[in-house]
Amino acid sequence: MASTPIIKTVRRQFKALFVSDAFEGILLIAVAATAMFVANSAVSESYHHLFHGELFPSETFKLNTLHLWINDALMVIFFFVVGLEVKRELIAGNLSDPKQRTLPVLAAIAGMAAPALVYITIAGDAPNLERGWAIPAATDIAFAMGVVGLLGSRVPAALRLFLLTVAIVDDIGAVMIIAIFYTANLKLAWLVGSLVVLGVMIAMNRMGVNRVFPFILAAIALWFCVLNSGVHATIAGVLAALTIPMRTQDDNSMLENLEHGLVGWNAYLVVPIFGFANAGVDISDLGLEALIDPLPLAVAAGLVIGKQVGIFSCVFLADKLGIAKKPASCSWPEVWGVTILCGIGFTMSLFIGELAFPGYRLLIDEAKIGILTGSLISAVLGYVVLRLTTTHPEEKDDPTSPVV
């Protein structure tokens, strides 16, 4: 018996769950949901003590909680992979061609500025909230591409590429924001030490060192110096990645080998651990009214409204003014659907939220509520819009396919 169109559709959706992009997004959803469940269960006290309980006095070493080790040490791997990806894209990827990078770069800039403006408009007058302006500025690559993965081959390749490139440029902007706006109490000696180690790594690149081990040792030394310098330690991951040779003397790509070796660990271990440690919020302490407090409302609005308005307006104007064309063979509703997905700000937004309000647990938790709410709305709305405006290749010539 021939399969019905409905069965075919269900089969495609089931297979889509196990493609890499989709699985990463589903994993992050599951991690966030689990963290929220645990944080509001009978073991919530144990959950918070696990991550925030002191392991030893801070005088012994500044990373004296598991939460700090995750955010300031483990997440260096995440930022290292981001740096590798950025360098590869700049040298041999989509960002290496001025014509190809014009639209994503402009869109990413607009997609960071508009959410910040929305945030400031809503929360700007509230005391102590101005430092959170960058929270809704970042897009989570894994989460956004995961939603696209659920749609299978419905989403045109050009649109997938546009989303991926915007998210990469977004990451560059987020790293710059962290380095510039969330750095305080610089310690000159450690900063000089960081620059010396970075100089050594650049020299190793220029001298043609073709073994990974010296770079890894130097990267650890760079992390330790940056950690004590006042600049956030994760910046060391990006800086170290930029010194990794694209090609070695034996014509191997050390950069690509490292990226391929770490990307799985990053996606399936580092980011989920970070998400589980940071996404849990005890909403019983906040109450439902917290959803309409200035901070969570500003963050959620920045992600849901600011992202899509900023990016879509930029793409539309660039296309109409002849600055750059919209993704080939894509309709404006499809472009709109992808811009909505850019409002998923899970990993970077959670990270910036921790940096924006150090020592203010209530504000950090309210920011998390806004991030999770805004990201969930963006994910669901973006999926629905793309599901309604795109067609699976097998359905294009099938008159019996259900209209959705």
mmCIF file with all atom_site columns, C-alpha atoms in Angstrom, residues 228-366:
data_model
loop_
_atom_site.group_PDB
_atom_site.id
_atom_site.type_symbol
_atom_site.label_atom_id
_atom_site.label_alt_id
_atom_site.label_comp_id
_atom_site.label_asym_id
_atom_site.label_entity_id
_atom_site.label_seq_id
_atom_site.pdbx_PDB_ins_code
_atom_site.Cartn_x
_atom_site.Cartn_y
_atom_site.Cartn_z
_atom_site.occupancy
_atom_site.B_iso_or_equiv
_atom_site.pdbx_formal_charge
_atom_site.auth_seq_id
_atom_site.auth_comp_id
_atom_site.auth_asym_id
_atom_site.auth_atom_id
_atom_site.pdbx_PDB_model_num
ATOM 1   C CA . ASN A 1 228 ? 43.332 37.698 36.200 1.00 0.00 ? 228 ASN A CA 1
ATOM 2   C CA . SER A 1 229 ? 43.532 40.808 34.006 1.00 0.00 ? 229 SER A CA 1
ATOM 3   C CA . GLY A 1 230 ? 39.959 42.048 34.420 1.00 0.00 ? 230 GLY A CA 1
ATOM 4   C CA . VAL A 1 231 ? 38.988 41.214 30.823 1.00 0.00 ? 231 VAL A CA 1
ATOM 5   C CA . HIS A 1 232 ? 36.511 38.356 30.776 1.00 0.00 ? 232 HIS A CA 1
ATOM 6   C CA . ALA A 1 233 ? 38.372 35.058 30.546 1.00 0.00 ? 233 ALA A CA 1
ATOM 7   C CA . THR A 1 234 ? 36.384 33.714 27.596 1.00 0.00 ? 234 THR A CA 1
ATOM 8   C CA . ILE A 1 235 ? 37.897 36.392 25.344 1.00 0.00 ? 235 ILE A CA 1
ATOM 9   C CA . ALA A 1 236 ? 41.102 34.358 25.615 1.00 0.00 ? 236 ALA A CA 1
ATOM 10  C CA . GLY A 1 237 ? 39.368 31.576 23.706 1.00 0.00 ? 237 GLY A CA 1
ATOM 11  C CA . VAL A 1 238 ? 38.642 33.813 20.723 1.00 0.00 ? 238 VAL A CA 1
ATOM 12  C CA . LEU A 1 239 ? 42.119 35.409 20.722 1.00 0.00 ? 239 LEU A CA 1
ATOM 13  C CA . ALA A 1 240 ? 43.823 32.009 20.929 1.00 0.00 ? 240 ALA A CA 1
ATOM 14  C CA . ALA A 1 241 ? 41.708 30.683 18.053 1.00 0.00 ? 241 ALA A CA 1
ATOM 15  C CA . LEU A 1 242 ? 42.715 33.575 15.805 1.00 0.00 ? 242 LEU A CA 1
ATOM 16  C CA . THR A 1 243 ? 46.390 32.568 16.141 1.00 0.00 ? 243 THR A CA 1
ATOM 17  C CA . ILE A 1 244 ? 45.814 28.972 14.994 1.00 0.00 ? 244 ILE A CA 1
ATOM 18  C CA . PRO A 1 245 ? 47.314 28.455 11.495 1.00 0.00 ? 245 PRO A CA 1
ATOM 19  C CA . MET A 1 246 ? 44.859 27.880 8.689  1.00 0.00 ? 246 MET A CA 1
ATOM 20  C CA . ARG A 1 247 ? 47.542 25.891 6.854  1.00 0.00 ? 247 ARG A CA 1
ATOM 21  C CA . THR A 1 248 ? 50.732 24.335 8.234  1.00 0.00 ? 248 THR A CA 1
ATOM 22  C CA . GLN A 1 249 ? 53.961 23.573 6.408  1.00 0.00 ? 249 GLN A CA 1
ATOM 23  C CA . ASP A 1 250 ? 52.818 20.018 5.680  1.00 0.00 ? 250 ASP A CA 1
ATOM 24  C CA . ASP A 1 251 ? 49.689 21.477 4.024  1.00 0.00 ? 251 ASP A CA 1
ATOM 25  C CA . ASN A 1 252 ? 47.299 20.293 6.741  1.00 0.00 ? 252 ASN A CA 1
ATOM 26  C CA . SER A 1 253 ? 44.690 22.618 8.149  1.00 0.00 ? 253 SER A CA 1
ATOM 27  C CA . MET A 1 254 ? 45.353 22.776 11.866 1.00 0.00 ? 254 MET A CA 1
ATOM 28  C CA . LEU A 1 255 ? 42.425 25.159 12.254 1.00 0.00 ? 255 LEU A CA 1
ATOM 29  C CA . GLU A 1 256 ? 39.904 22.919 10.502 1.00 0.00 ? 256 GLU A CA 1
ATOM 30  C CA . ASN A 1 257 ? 41.198 19.810 12.270 1.00 0.00 ? 257 ASN A CA 1
ATOM 31  C CA . LEU A 1 258 ? 40.778 21.519 15.648 1.00 0.00 ? 258 LEU A CA 1
ATOM 32  C CA . GLU A 1 259 ? 37.355 22.854 14.738 1.00 0.00 ? 259 GLU A CA 1
ATOM 33  C CA . HIS A 1 260 ? 36.130 19.443 13.569 1.00 0.00 ? 260 HIS A CA 1
ATOM 34  C CA . GLY A 1 261 ? 37.594 17.792 16.649 1.00 0.00 ? 261 GLY A CA 1
ATOM 35  C CA . LEU A 1 262 ? 35.969 20.204 19.086 1.00 0.00 ? 262 LEU A CA 1
ATOM 36  C CA . VAL A 1 263 ? 32.639 21.038 17.474 1.00 0.00 ? 263 VAL A CA 1
ATOM 37  C CA . GLY A 1 264 ? 30.942 17.870 18.731 1.00 0.00 ? 264 GLY A CA 1
ATOM 38  C CA . TRP A 1 265 ? 32.239 18.313 22.286 1.00 0.00 ? 265 TRP A CA 1
ATOM 39  C CA . ASN A 1 266 ? 31.146 21.928 22.117 1.00 0.00 ? 266 ASN A CA 1
ATOM 40  C CA . ALA A 1 267 ? 27.625 21.193 20.876 1.00 0.00 ? 267 ALA A CA 1
ATOM 41  C CA . TYR A 1 268 ? 26.864 18.112 22.959 1.00 0.00 ? 268 TYR A CA 1
ATOM 42  C CA . LEU A 1 269 ? 28.771 18.737 26.177 1.00 0.00 ? 269 LEU A CA 1
ATOM 43  C CA . VAL A 1 270 ? 30.003 22.297 26.746 1.00 0.00 ? 270 VAL A CA 1
ATOM 44  C CA . VAL A 1 271 ? 26.878 24.236 25.719 1.00 0.00 ? 271 VAL A CA 1
ATOM 45  C CA . PRO A 1 272 ? 24.403 21.795 27.342 1.00 0.00 ? 272 PRO A CA 1
ATOM 46  C CA . ILE A 1 273 ? 26.346 21.918 30.636 1.00 0.00 ? 273 ILE A CA 1
ATOM 47  C CA . PHE A 1 274 ? 26.362 25.727 30.437 1.00 0.00 ? 274 PHE A CA 1
ATOM 48  C CA . GLY A 1 275 ? 22.641 25.748 29.632 1.00 0.00 ? 275 GLY A CA 1
ATOM 49  C CA . PHE A 1 276 ? 21.762 23.429 32.510 1.00 0.00 ? 276 PHE A CA 1
ATOM 50  C CA . ALA A 1 277 ? 23.830 25.505 34.953 1.00 0.00 ? 277 ALA A CA 1
ATOM 51  C CA . ASN A 1 278 ? 22.416 28.842 33.806 1.00 0.00 ? 278 ASN A CA 1
ATOM 52  C CA . ALA A 1 279 ? 18.842 28.315 32.568 1.00 0.00 ? 279 ALA A CA 1
ATOM 53  C CA . GLY A 1 280 ? 17.354 27.164 35.873 1.00 0.00 ? 280 GLY A CA 1
ATOM 54  C CA . VAL A 1 281 ? 15.234 29.851 37.531 1.00 0.00 ? 281 VAL A CA 1
ATOM 55  C CA . ASP A 1 282 ? 13.071 29.355 40.591 1.00 0.00 ? 282 ASP A CA 1
ATOM 56  C CA . ILE A 1 283 ? 9.943  31.163 39.397 1.00 0.00 ? 283 ILE A CA 1
ATOM 57  C CA . SER A 1 284 ? 8.243  30.688 42.777 1.00 0.00 ? 284 SER A CA 1
ATOM 58  C CA . ASP A 1 285 ? 10.498 33.462 44.083 1.00 0.00 ? 285 ASP A CA 1
ATOM 59  C CA . LEU A 1 286 ? 9.552  35.755 41.214 1.00 0.00 ? 286 LEU A CA 1
ATOM 60  C CA . GLY A 1 287 ? 5.857  35.120 40.626 1.00 0.00 ? 287 GLY A CA 1
ATOM 61  C CA . LEU A 1 288 ? 3.964  35.375 37.323 1.00 0.00 ? 288 LEU A CA 1
ATOM 62  C CA . GLU A 1 289 ? 3.985  39.162 37.590 1.00 0.00 ? 289 GLU A CA 1
ATOM 63  C CA . ALA A 1 290 ? 7.730  38.997 36.885 1.00 0.00 ? 290 ALA A CA 1
ATOM 64  C CA . LEU A 1 291 ? 6.899  38.397 33.223 1.00 0.00 ? 291 LEU A CA 1
ATOM 65  C CA . ILE A 1 292 ? 5.723  41.994 32.914 1.00 0.00 ? 292 ILE A CA 1
ATOM 66  C CA . ASP A 1 293 ? 8.498  43.533 34.985 1.00 0.00 ? 293 ASP A CA 1
ATOM 67  C CA . PRO A 1 294 ? 10.650 45.963 32.955 1.00 0.00 ? 294 PRO A CA 1
ATOM 68  C CA . LEU A 1 295 ? 13.714 43.683 32.690 1.00 0.00 ? 295 LEU A CA 1
ATOM 69  C CA . PRO A 1 296 ? 12.174 40.417 31.392 1.00 0.00 ? 296 PRO A CA 1
ATOM 70  C CA . LEU A 1 297 ? 9.725  42.358 29.234 1.00 0.00 ? 297 LEU A CA 1
ATOM 71  C CA . ALA A 1 298 ? 12.540 44.432 27.702 1.00 0.00 ? 298 ALA A CA 1
ATOM 72  C CA . VAL A 1 299 ? 14.683 41.363 27.003 1.00 0.00 ? 299 VAL A CA 1
ATOM 73  C CA . ALA A 1 300 ? 11.830 39.347 25.491 1.00 0.00 ? 300 ALA A CA 1
ATOM 74  C CA . ALA A 1 301 ? 10.637 42.292 23.375 1.00 0.00 ? 301 ALA A CA 1
ATOM 75  C CA . GLY A 1 302 ? 14.179 42.942 22.202 1.00 0.00 ? 302 GLY A CA 1
ATOM 76  C CA . LEU A 1 303 ? 14.494 39.349 21.003 1.00 0.00 ? 303 LEU A CA 1
ATOM 77  C CA . VAL A 1 304 ? 11.030 38.934 19.499 1.00 0.00 ? 304 VAL A CA 1
ATOM 78  C CA . ILE A 1 305 ? 10.424 42.420 18.094 1.00 0.00 ? 305 ILE A CA 1
ATOM 79  C CA . GLY A 1 306 ? 13.841 44.064 17.868 1.00 0.00 ? 306 GLY A CA 1
ATOM 80  C CA . LYS A 1 307 ? 15.583 41.220 16.064 1.00 0.00 ? 307 LYS A CA 1
ATOM 81  C CA . GLN A 1 308 ? 13.050 40.686 13.299 1.00 0.00 ? 308 GLN A CA 1
ATOM 82  C CA . VAL A 1 309 ? 12.327 44.372 12.759 1.00 0.00 ? 309 VAL A CA 1
ATOM 83  C CA . GLY A 1 310 ? 16.026 45.278 12.647 1.00 0.00 ? 310 GLY A CA 1
ATOM 84  C CA . ILE A 1 311 ? 17.144 42.478 10.346 1.00 0.00 ? 311 ILE A CA 1
ATOM 85  C CA . PHE A 1 312 ? 14.128 42.400 8.031  1.00 0.00 ? 312 PHE A CA 1
ATOM 86  C CA . SER A 1 313 ? 14.134 46.189 7.596  1.00 0.00 ? 313 SER A CA 1
ATOM 87  C CA . CYS A 1 314 ? 17.844 46.115 6.824  1.00 0.00 ? 314 CYS A CA 1
ATOM 88  C CA . VAL A 1 315 ? 17.489 43.346 4.218  1.00 0.00 ? 315 VAL A CA 1
ATOM 89  C CA . PHE A 1 316 ? 14.485 45.051 2.631  1.00 0.00 ? 316 PHE A CA 1
ATOM 90  C CA . LEU A 1 317 ? 16.192 48.453 2.394  1.00 0.00 ? 317 LEU A CA 1
ATOM 91  C CA . ALA A 1 318 ? 19.482 46.967 1.164  1.00 0.00 ? 318 ALA A CA 1
ATOM 92  C CA . ASP A 1 319 ? 17.625 45.110 -1.583 1.00 0.00 ? 319 ASP A CA 1
ATOM 93  C CA . LYS A 1 320 ? 15.483 48.062 -2.655 1.00 0.00 ? 320 LYS A CA 1
ATOM 94  C CA . LEU A 1 321 ? 18.416 50.504 -2.593 1.00 0.00 ? 321 LEU A CA 1
ATOM 95  C CA . GLY A 1 322 ? 20.628 48.136 -4.597 1.00 0.00 ? 322 GLY A CA 1
ATOM 96  C CA . ILE A 1 323 ? 23.233 47.767 -1.828 1.00 0.00 ? 323 ILE A CA 1
ATOM 97  C CA . ALA A 1 324 ? 22.835 43.981 -1.684 1.00 0.00 ? 324 ALA A CA 1
ATOM 98  C CA . LYS A 1 325 ? 20.257 41.497 -2.916 1.00 0.00 ? 325 LYS A CA 1
ATOM 99  C CA . LYS A 1 326 ? 18.128 39.336 -0.668 1.00 0.00 ? 326 LYS A CA 1
ATOM 100 C CA . PRO A 1 327 ? 18.973 35.599 -0.626 1.00 0.00 ? 327 PRO A CA 1
ATOM 101 C CA . ALA A 1 328 ? 18.450 34.121 -4.093 1.00 0.00 ? 328 ALA A CA 1
ATOM 102 C CA . SER A 1 329 ? 15.152 32.392 -4.911 1.00 0.00 ? 329 SER A CA 1
ATOM 103 C CA . CYS A 1 330 ? 13.678 33.324 -1.527 1.00 0.00 ? 330 CYS A CA 1
ATOM 104 C CA . SER A 1 331 ? 10.389 35.119 -1.000 1.00 0.00 ? 331 SER A CA 1
ATOM 105 C CA . TRP A 1 332 ? 9.972  37.971 1.438  1.00 0.00 ? 332 TRP A CA 1
ATOM 106 C CA . PRO A 1 333 ? 7.768  35.866 3.776  1.00 0.00 ? 333 PRO A CA 1
ATOM 107 C CA . GLU A 1 334 ? 10.564 33.268 3.892  1.00 0.00 ? 334 GLU A CA 1
ATOM 108 C CA . VAL A 1 335 ? 13.110 35.957 4.701  1.00 0.00 ? 335 VAL A CA 1
ATOM 109 C CA . TRP A 1 336 ? 10.783 37.233 7.430  1.00 0.00 ? 336 TRP A CA 1
ATOM 110 C CA . GLY A 1 337 ? 10.543 33.739 8.940  1.00 0.00 ? 337 GLY A CA 1
ATOM 111 C CA . VAL A 1 338 ? 14.313 33.460 9.214  1.00 0.00 ? 338 VAL A CA 1
ATOM 112 C CA . THR A 1 339 ? 14.637 36.932 10.749 1.00 0.00 ? 339 THR A CA 1
ATOM 113 C CA . ILE A 1 340 ? 12.202 35.825 13.467 1.00 0.00 ? 340 ILE A CA 1
ATOM 114 C CA . LEU A 1 341 ? 14.478 32.866 14.261 1.00 0.00 ? 341 LEU A CA 1
ATOM 115 C CA . CYS A 1 342 ? 17.320 35.327 14.833 1.00 0.00 ? 342 CYS A CA 1
ATOM 116 C CA . GLY A 1 343 ? 15.439 36.255 18.016 1.00 0.00 ? 343 GLY A CA 1
ATOM 117 C CA . ILE A 1 344 ? 16.545 32.989 19.629 1.00 0.00 ? 344 ILE A CA 1
ATOM 118 C CA . GLY A 1 345 ? 19.251 34.212 22.004 1.00 0.00 ? 345 GLY A CA 1
ATOM 119 C CA . PHE A 1 346 ? 19.863 31.305 24.355 1.00 0.00 ? 346 PHE A CA 1
ATOM 120 C CA . THR A 1 347 ? 23.627 30.790 24.919 1.00 0.00 ? 347 THR A CA 1
ATOM 121 C CA . MET A 1 348 ? 25.150 34.233 24.341 1.00 0.00 ? 348 MET A CA 1
ATOM 122 C CA . SER A 1 349 ? 22.203 36.029 25.927 1.00 0.00 ? 349 SER A CA 1
ATOM 123 C CA . LEU A 1 350 ? 22.405 33.927 29.101 1.00 0.00 ? 350 LEU A CA 1
ATOM 124 C CA . PHE A 1 351 ? 26.137 34.566 29.195 1.00 0.00 ? 351 PHE A CA 1
ATOM 125 C CA . ILE A 1 352 ? 25.791 38.343 28.796 1.00 0.00 ? 352 ILE A CA 1
ATOM 126 C CA . GLY A 1 353 ? 22.973 38.351 31.363 1.00 0.00 ? 353 GLY A CA 1
ATOM 127 C CA . GLU A 1 354 ? 25.367 36.945 33.970 1.00 0.00 ? 354 GLU A CA 1
ATOM 128 C CA . LEU A 1 355 ? 27.932 39.634 33.115 1.00 0.00 ? 355 LEU A CA 1
ATOM 129 C CA . ALA A 1 356 ? 25.438 42.500 33.068 1.00 0.00 ? 356 ALA A CA 1
ATOM 130 C CA . PHE A 1 357 ? 24.253 42.141 36.667 1.00 0.00 ? 357 PHE A CA 1
ATOM 131 C CA . PRO A 1 358 ? 27.085 40.631 38.735 1.00 0.00 ? 358 PRO A CA 1
ATOM 132 C CA . GLY A 1 359 ? 25.975 39.987 42.291 1.00 0.00 ? 359 GLY A CA 1
ATOM 133 C CA . TYR A 1 360 ? 22.307 40.797 41.547 1.00 0.00 ? 360 TYR A CA 1
ATOM 134 C CA . ARG A 1 361 ? 20.734 37.321 41.558 1.00 0.00 ? 361 ARG A CA 1
ATOM 135 C CA . LEU A 1 362 ? 17.170 38.628 41.181 1.00 0.00 ? 362 LEU A CA 1
ATOM 136 C CA . LEU A 1 363 ? 18.041 40.680 38.088 1.00 0.00 ? 363 LEU A CA 1
ATOM 137 C CA . ILE A 1 364 ? 19.960 37.777 36.557 1.00 0.00 ? 364 ILE A CA 1
ATOM 138 C CA . ASP A 1 365 ? 16.962 35.488 37.093 1.00 0.00 ? 365 ASP A CA 1
ATOM 139 C CA . GLU A 1 366 ? 14.578 38.054 35.611 1.00 0.00 ? 366 GLU A CA 1
#
